[in-house]
PDB file of C-alpha atoms and ligand atoms in Angstrom:
ATOM      1  CA  MET A  11      -2.942   4.188  12.779  1.00 89.00           C
ATOM      2  CA  ASP A  12      -2.714   1.142  10.527  1.00 94.00           C
ATOM      3  CA  ILE A  13       0.444  -0.920  10.958  1.00 97.00           C
ATOM      4  CA  TYR A  14       0.394  -1.831   7.257  1.00 97.00           C
ATOM      5  CA  GLY A  15       1.922   1.258   5.718  1.00 95.00           C
ATOM      6  CA  MET A  16       4.820   1.489   8.206  1.00 97.00           C
ATOM      7  CA  THR A  17       8.334   1.432   6.743  1.00 97.00           C
ATOM      8  CA  LEU A  18      11.084  -0.588   8.429  1.00 97.00           C
ATOM      9  CA  THR A  19      12.730   2.648   9.606  1.00 97.00           C
ATOM     10  CA  GLN A  20       9.470   3.848  11.173  1.00 97.00           C
ATOM     11  CA  LEU A  21       9.038   0.509  12.964  1.00 98.00           C
ATOM     12  CA  GLU A  22      12.643   0.630  14.216  1.00 97.00           C
ATOM     13  CA  THR A  23      12.053   4.104  15.651  1.00 97.00           C
ATOM     14  CA  TYR A  24       8.863   2.843  17.298  1.00 98.00           C
ATOM     15  CA  PHE A  25      10.692  -0.086  18.934  1.00 97.00           C
ATOM     16  CA  GLU A  26      13.471   2.199  20.154  1.00 97.00           C
ATOM     17  CA  ASN A  27      10.857   4.515  21.668  1.00 97.00           C
ATOM     18  CA  ILE A  28       9.258   1.657  23.616  1.00 96.00           C
ATOM     19  CA  ASN A  29      12.708   0.483  24.787  1.00 96.00           C
ATOM     20  CA  GLU A  30      12.702  -2.716  22.779  1.00 96.00           C
ATOM     21  CA  LYS A  31      15.472  -4.076  20.592  1.00 94.00           C
ATOM     22  CA  LYS A  32      15.601  -2.728  17.069  1.00 93.00           C
ATOM     23  CA  PHE A  33      15.773  -6.206  15.491  1.00 95.00           C
ATOM     24  CA  LYS A  34      12.208  -6.826  16.659  1.00 96.00           C
ATOM     25  CA  ALA A  35      11.118  -4.257  14.090  1.00 97.00           C
ATOM     26  CA  SER A  36      12.581  -6.486  11.344  1.00 97.00           C
ATOM     27  CA  GLN A  37      10.658  -9.467  12.716  1.00 97.00           C
ATOM     28  CA  VAL A  38       7.378  -7.531  12.715  1.00 98.00           C
ATOM     29  CA  TYR A  39       8.134  -6.134   9.263  1.00 98.00           C
ATOM     30  CA  ASP A  40       8.645  -9.675   7.989  1.00 97.00           C
ATOM     31  CA  TRP A  41       5.340 -10.815   9.507  1.00 98.00           C
ATOM     32  CA  LEU A  42       3.572  -7.944   7.774  1.00 98.00           C
ATOM     33  CA  TYR A  43       4.956  -7.798   4.269  1.00 97.00           C
ATOM     34  CA  LYS A  44       6.377 -11.299   3.706  1.00 96.00           C
ATOM     35  CA  LYS A  45       4.002 -13.476   5.732  1.00 97.00           C
ATOM     36  CA  ARG A  46       1.074 -11.036   5.392  1.00 97.00           C
ATOM     37  CA  ILE A  47      -0.627 -11.653   8.697  1.00 97.00           C
ATOM     38  CA  THR A  48      -4.173 -10.475   9.334  1.00 96.00           C
ATOM     39  CA  SER A  49      -4.002 -10.513  13.143  1.00 97.00           C
ATOM     40  CA  PHE A  50      -1.321  -9.359  15.615  1.00 97.00           C
ATOM     41  CA  GLU A  51      -1.623 -12.742  17.383  1.00 96.00           C
ATOM     42  CA  ASP A  52      -0.246 -14.484  14.273  1.00 97.00           C
ATOM     43  CA  MET A  53       3.272 -13.167  15.074  1.00 97.00           C
ATOM     44  CA  SER A  54       4.369 -16.319  16.872  1.00 96.00           C
ATOM     45  CA  ASN A  55       7.963 -15.234  17.646  1.00 94.00           C
ATOM     46  CA  ILE A  56       6.910 -11.915  19.225  1.00 96.00           C
ATOM     47  CA  LYS A  57       6.292 -11.895  22.976  1.00 95.00           C
ATOM     48  CA  LYS A  58       2.802 -11.171  24.293  1.00 96.00           C
ATOM     49  CA  GLU A  59       3.724  -7.857  25.965  1.00 96.00           C
ATOM     50  CA  ILE A  60       4.928  -6.483  22.626  1.00 97.00           C
ATOM     51  CA  ILE A  61       1.850  -7.768  20.802  1.00 97.00           C
ATOM     52  CA  ASP A  62      -0.356  -6.081  23.425  1.00 97.00           C
ATOM     53  CA  LYS A  63       1.565  -2.826  22.995  1.00 97.00           C
ATOM     54  CA  LEU A  64       1.280  -3.032  19.197  1.00 98.00           C
ATOM     55  CA  LYS A  65      -2.476  -3.606  19.529  1.00 97.00           C
ATOM     56  CA  GLU A  66      -2.708  -0.534  21.742  1.00 97.00           C
ATOM     57  CA  ASP A  67      -0.881   1.690  19.253  1.00 98.00           C
ATOM     58  CA  TYR A  68      -1.869   0.259  15.861  1.00 98.00           C
ATOM     59  CA  LYS A  69      -4.623  -1.570  14.071  1.00 97.00           C
ATOM     60  CA  ILE A  70      -4.783  -3.993  11.165  1.00 97.00           C
ATOM     61  CA  THR A  71      -7.524  -3.125   8.700  1.00 95.00           C
ATOM     62  CA  PHE A  72      -7.951  -3.870   5.034  1.00 97.00           C
ATOM     63  CA  PRO A  73     -10.221  -2.310   2.442  1.00 97.00           C
ATOM     64  CA  LYS A  74     -13.193  -4.492   1.524  1.00 98.00           C
ATOM     65  CA  LEU A  75     -13.110  -6.097  -1.907  1.00 97.00           C
ATOM     66  CA  ILE A  76     -16.640  -5.500  -3.152  1.00 97.00           C
ATOM     67  CA  LEU A  77     -16.507  -6.241  -6.877  1.00 98.00           C
ATOM     68  CA  ARG A  78     -14.245  -7.873  -9.456  1.00 98.00           C
ATOM     69  CA  GLN A  79     -14.972  -7.655 -13.172  1.00 98.00           C
ATOM     70  CA  ASP A  80     -13.000  -9.946 -15.478  1.00 98.00           C
ATOM     71  CA  GLY A  81     -12.064  -9.228 -19.085  1.00 98.00           C
ATOM     72  CA  LYS A  82      -9.527 -10.730 -21.468  1.00 97.00           C
ATOM     73  CA  GLY A  83      -6.287 -10.533 -19.484  1.00 96.00           C
ATOM     74  CA  VAL A  84      -7.766  -7.781 -17.310  1.00 98.00           C
ATOM     75  CA  TYR A  85      -9.275  -7.796 -13.826  1.00 98.00           C
ATOM     76  CA  LYS A  86     -10.927  -4.678 -12.491  1.00 98.00           C
ATOM     77  CA  TYR A  87     -11.378  -4.351  -8.732  1.00 98.00           C
ATOM     78  CA  LEU A  88     -13.616  -2.100  -6.666  1.00 98.00           C
ATOM     79  CA  PHE A  89     -12.659  -1.579  -3.016  1.00 98.00           C
ATOM     80  CA  GLU A  90     -14.513   0.039  -0.157  1.00 98.00           C
ATOM     81  CA  LEU A  91     -12.265   1.875   2.318  1.00 98.00           C
ATOM     82  CA  SER A  92     -12.927   2.191   6.059  1.00 96.00           C
ATOM     83  CA  ASP A  93     -14.835   5.482   5.572  1.00 97.00           C
ATOM     84  CA  LYS A  94     -17.029   3.808   2.880  1.00 98.00           C
ATOM     85  CA  SER A  95     -15.239   5.639   0.047  1.00 97.00           C
ATOM     86  CA  ASN A  96     -14.598   3.600  -3.106  1.00 96.00           C
ATOM     87  CA  VAL A  97     -11.452   3.239  -5.190  1.00 97.00           C
ATOM     88  CA  GLU A  98     -10.596   1.074  -8.175  1.00 97.00           C
ATOM     89  CA  ALA A  99      -7.554  -0.932  -9.234  1.00 98.00           C
ATOM     90  CA  VAL A 100      -6.886  -2.761 -12.496  1.00 98.00           C
ATOM     91  CA  VAL A 101      -4.700  -5.822 -13.089  1.00 98.00           C
ATOM     92  CA  MET A 102      -3.313  -6.459 -16.562  1.00 98.00           C
ATOM     93  CA  ILE A 103      -1.722  -9.754 -17.539  1.00 97.00           C
ATOM     94  CA  HIS A 104       1.205  -9.183 -19.918  1.00 97.00           C
ATOM     95  CA  ASP A 105       3.710 -11.594 -21.432  1.00 97.00           C
ATOM     96  CA  TYR A 106       6.424  -9.923 -19.290  1.00 96.00           C
ATOM     97  CA  GLY A 107       4.501 -10.128 -16.002  1.00 97.00           C
ATOM     98  CA  ILE A 108       1.436  -8.923 -14.153  1.00 98.00           C
ATOM     99  CA  SER A 109       0.929  -5.232 -13.721  1.00 98.00           C
ATOM    100  CA  LEU A 110      -1.350  -3.529 -11.227  1.00 98.00           C
ATOM    101  CA  CYS A 111      -2.656  -0.014 -11.702  1.00 98.00           C
ATOM    102  CA  LEU A 112      -3.489   1.461  -8.293  1.00 97.00           C
ATOM    103  CA  SER A 113      -5.471   4.400  -6.955  1.00 97.00           C
ATOM    104  CA  THR A 114      -3.747   6.985  -4.767  1.00 98.00           C
ATOM    105  CA  GLN A 115      -6.700   9.243  -3.889  1.00 98.00           C
ATOM    106  CA  VAL A 116     -10.481   9.144  -3.552  1.00 97.00           C
ATOM    107  CA  GLY A 117     -11.516  11.381  -6.463  1.00 96.00           C
ATOM    108  CA  CYS A 118      -9.085  13.859  -7.978  1.00 97.00           C
ATOM    109  CA  ASN A 119      -8.761  17.638  -8.164  1.00 96.00           C
ATOM    110  CA  MET A 120      -6.733  17.795 -11.374  1.00 96.00           C
ATOM    111  CA  GLY A 121      -9.757  18.051 -13.664  1.00 93.00           C
ATOM    112  CA  CYS A 122      -8.339  16.424 -16.821  1.00 94.00           C
ATOM    113  CA  ALA A 123     -11.157  16.850 -19.335  1.00 92.00           C
ATOM    114  CA  PHE A 124     -11.275  13.215 -20.498  1.00 92.00           C
ATOM    115  CA  CYS A 125     -11.311  11.689 -17.024  1.00 92.00           C
ATOM    116  CA  GLU A 126     -14.346  10.554 -15.047  1.00 89.00           C
ATOM    117  CA  SER A 127     -12.349  10.507 -11.776  1.00 87.00           C
ATOM    118  CA  GLY A 128     -11.573  14.183 -12.295  1.00 86.00           C
ATOM    119  CA  ARG A 129     -15.288  14.936 -12.337  1.00 88.00           C
ATOM    120  CA  ARG A 130     -15.510  13.493  -8.823  1.00 84.00           C
ATOM    121  CA  LYS A 131     -13.509  16.012  -6.830  1.00 92.00           C
ATOM    122  CA  LYS A 132     -10.912  14.774  -4.372  1.00 96.00           C
ATOM    123  CA  LYS A 133     -12.444  13.574  -1.138  1.00 97.00           C
ATOM    124  CA  ARG A 134      -9.142  12.595   0.455  1.00 98.00           C
ATOM    125  CA  SER A 135      -5.736  11.062  -0.166  1.00 98.00           C
ATOM    126  CA  LEU A 136      -5.047   7.387   0.487  1.00 98.00           C
ATOM    127  CA  THR A 137      -2.724   6.342   3.291  1.00 98.00           C
ATOM    128  CA  PRO A 138       0.364   4.227   2.493  1.00 97.00           C
ATOM    129  CA  GLY A 139      -1.429   1.270   4.115  1.00 97.00           C
ATOM    130  CA  GLU A 140      -4.479   1.656   1.872  1.00 98.00           C
ATOM    131  CA  MET A 141      -2.202   1.574  -1.179  1.00 98.00           C
ATOM    132  CA  VAL A 142      -0.188  -1.420   0.093  1.00 98.00           C
ATOM    133  CA  SER A 143      -3.450  -3.240   0.902  1.00 97.00           C
ATOM    134  CA  GLN A 144      -4.582  -3.063  -2.721  1.00 97.00           C
ATOM    135  CA  ILE A 145      -1.523  -5.166  -3.666  1.00 98.00           C
ATOM    136  CA  LEU A 146      -1.908  -7.645  -0.806  1.00 97.00           C
ATOM    137  CA  LEU A 147      -5.622  -8.214  -1.401  1.00 98.00           C
ATOM    138  CA  ILE A 148      -5.263  -8.642  -5.148  1.00 98.00           C
ATOM    139  CA  GLU A 149      -2.276 -11.007  -4.874  1.00 98.00           C
ATOM    140  CA  LYS A 150      -4.331 -13.096  -2.436  1.00 97.00           C
ATOM    141  CA  ASP A 151      -7.411 -13.012  -4.649  1.00 98.00           C
ATOM    142  CA  LEU A 152      -5.543 -14.044  -7.820  1.00 97.00           C
ATOM    143  CA  ASP A 153      -2.997 -16.223  -5.997  1.00 97.00           C
ATOM    144  CA  LYS A 154      -0.341 -14.635  -8.191  1.00 97.00           C
ATOM    145  CA  ARG A 155       2.534 -12.258  -7.603  1.00 97.00           C
ATOM    146  CA  ILE A 156       2.218  -8.734  -9.010  1.00 98.00           C
ATOM    147  CA  SER A 157       5.451  -7.865 -10.837  1.00 98.00           C
ATOM    148  CA  HIS A 158       4.779  -4.271 -11.905  1.00 98.00           C
ATOM    149  CA  ILE A 159       3.044  -1.351 -10.193  1.00 98.00           C
ATOM    150  CA  VAL A 160       1.641   1.624 -12.052  1.00 98.00           C
ATOM    151  CA  LEU A 161       0.292   4.599 -10.100  1.00 98.00           C
ATOM    152  CA  MET A 162      -2.259   5.594 -12.685  1.00 96.00           C
ATOM    153  CA  GLY A 163      -5.573   4.774 -11.016  1.00 96.00           C
ATOM    154  CA  ILE A 164      -7.845   7.337  -9.384  1.00 96.00           C
ATOM    155  CA  GLY A 165      -5.920  10.375  -8.102  1.00 97.00           C
ATOM    156  CA  GLU A 166      -2.791  12.376  -8.842  1.00 98.00           C
ATOM    157  CA  PRO A 167       0.126  10.646  -7.041  1.00 98.00           C
ATOM    158  CA  PHE A 168       2.102  13.888  -6.666  1.00 98.00           C
ATOM    159  CA  ASP A 169      -0.882  15.508  -4.918  1.00 98.00           C
ATOM    160  CA  ASN A 170      -0.312  12.831  -2.235  1.00 98.00           C
ATOM    161  CA  TYR A 171       3.473  12.980  -2.367  1.00 98.00           C
ATOM    162  CA  ASP A 172       4.571  11.920   1.134  1.00 98.00           C
ATOM    163  CA  ASN A 173       2.204   8.945   1.371  1.00 98.00           C
ATOM    164  CA  VAL A 174       3.110   7.822  -2.147  1.00 98.00           C
ATOM    165  CA  MET A 175       6.833   7.971  -1.304  1.00 98.00           C
ATOM    166  CA  THR A 176       6.285   5.920   1.873  1.00 97.00           C
ATOM    167  CA  PHE A 177       4.306   3.399  -0.162  1.00 98.00           C
ATOM    168  CA  ILE A 178       7.069   3.179  -2.777  1.00 98.00           C
ATOM    169  CA  ARG A 179       9.724   2.638  -0.088  1.00 97.00           C
ATOM    170  CA  ILE A 180       7.744  -0.286   1.336  1.00 97.00           C
ATOM    171  CA  ILE A 181       7.040  -2.008  -1.966  1.00 98.00           C
ATOM    172  CA  ASN A 182      10.588  -1.434  -3.271  1.00 98.00           C
ATOM    173  CA  ASP A 183      12.245  -2.757  -0.096  1.00 97.00           C
ATOM    174  CA  GLY A 184      13.742  -6.240  -0.595  1.00 97.00           C
ATOM    175  CA  LYS A 185      12.705  -7.059   2.985  1.00 95.00           C
ATOM    176  CA  GLY A 186       9.190  -5.867   2.186  1.00 90.00           C
ATOM    177  CA  ILE A 187       7.116  -6.469  -0.927  1.00 96.00           C
ATOM    178  CA  ASP A 188      10.248  -6.385  -3.076  1.00 97.00           C
ATOM    179  CA  ILE A 189       9.182  -4.871  -6.395  1.00 98.00           C
ATOM    180  CA  GLY A 190      12.156  -3.450  -8.313  1.00 98.00           C
ATOM    181  CA  ALA A 191      12.326   0.301  -8.937  1.00 97.00           C
ATOM    182  CA  ARG A 192      12.250  -0.240 -12.691  1.00 97.00           C
ATOM    183  CA  HIS A 193       8.955  -2.064 -12.257  1.00 98.00           C
ATOM    184  CA  ILE A 194       7.299   0.887 -10.466  1.00 98.00           C
ATOM    185  CA  THR A 195       5.808   3.647 -12.607  1.00 98.00           C
ATOM    186  CA  VAL A 196       4.529   6.925 -11.213  1.00 97.00           C
ATOM    187  CA  SER A 197       2.213   8.772 -13.564  1.00 96.00           C
ATOM    188  CA  THR A 198       1.507  12.470 -13.186  1.00 97.00           C
ATOM    189  CA  CYS A 199      -0.548  15.025 -15.061  1.00 96.00           C
ATOM    190  CA  GLY A 200       2.472  17.329 -14.698  1.00 95.00           C
ATOM    191  CA  ILE A 201       3.092  18.843 -11.250  1.00 96.00           C
ATOM    192  CA  VAL A 202       6.533  20.235 -12.104  1.00 97.00           C
ATOM    193  CA  PRO A 203       7.924  21.003  -8.590  1.00 97.00           C
ATOM    194  CA  LYS A 204       7.040  17.473  -7.472  1.00 97.00           C
ATOM    195  CA  ILE A 205       8.567  15.953 -10.635  1.00 97.00           C
ATOM    196  CA  ARG A 206      11.807  17.781  -9.741  1.00 97.00           C
ATOM    197  CA  GLN A 207      11.600  16.639  -6.110  1.00 97.00           C
ATOM    198  CA  PHE A 208      10.982  13.045  -7.216  1.00 96.00           C
ATOM    199  CA  ALA A 209      13.864  13.150  -9.711  1.00 94.00           C
ATOM    200  CA  GLY A 210      16.118  14.397  -6.903  1.00 93.00           C
TER     201      GLY A 210
HETATM  202  S1  LIG B 319      -4.756  13.356 -12.777  1.00 51.39           S
HETATM  203 FE1  LIG B 319      -5.436  11.307 -13.409  1.00 51.39          FE
HETATM  204  S2  LIG B 319      -7.164  10.838 -12.058  1.00 51.39           S
HETATM  205 FE2  LIG B 319      -6.804  13.039 -11.913  1.00 51.39          FE
HETATM  206  S3  LIG B 319      -8.221  13.952 -13.388  1.00 51.39           S
HETATM  207 FE3  LIG B 319      -6.239  13.681 -14.431  1.00 51.39          FE
HETATM  208  S4  LIG B 319      -6.349  11.652 -15.424  1.00 51.39           S
HETATM  209 FE4  LIG B 319      -8.020  11.777 -13.911  1.00 51.39          FE
END
């Protein structure tokens, strides 16, 4: 399992289960989402035994950025995931900030008539880590902070509900990526039970 994509609560439970102090979870969480490490060894205040245990139980992988197309105030990204599937993300520069439209699935089963992604049936849903990685990689590539997230790329977010909610918790967490709730937009083609669940 990829360690990017873990919430603070999930990391705290993990540390409790391996009989380590809960505060270590906060330290690891900070290394991941604030300092954005790419190797477990980069966590300089974490003792070697814990790093070895983390390496045993988790991995750090990122999608591969394979293409960027630039337009006027728009950057379109193509990523290759670990199973060689492709997803896209689009950055739009606005006067109020920088918004990133992310993919939540590889392909989509909703079949909206106007949509090319809908013609490619769903291959699988993205993990929380694969969604978080799109933000981290693009912020690094542009050397700018993304201020707004829109889940309106490939896929129906409410057909990947649990992973999308985990992703939102991580990016909304002030100790994590820290994007305000009012700056996160979830788009849906209209899955009513999930809209009700989300509203709740
Ligand atoms: S839900 Fe979105 S991605 Fe899926 S077919 Fe409709 S418009 Fe396309």
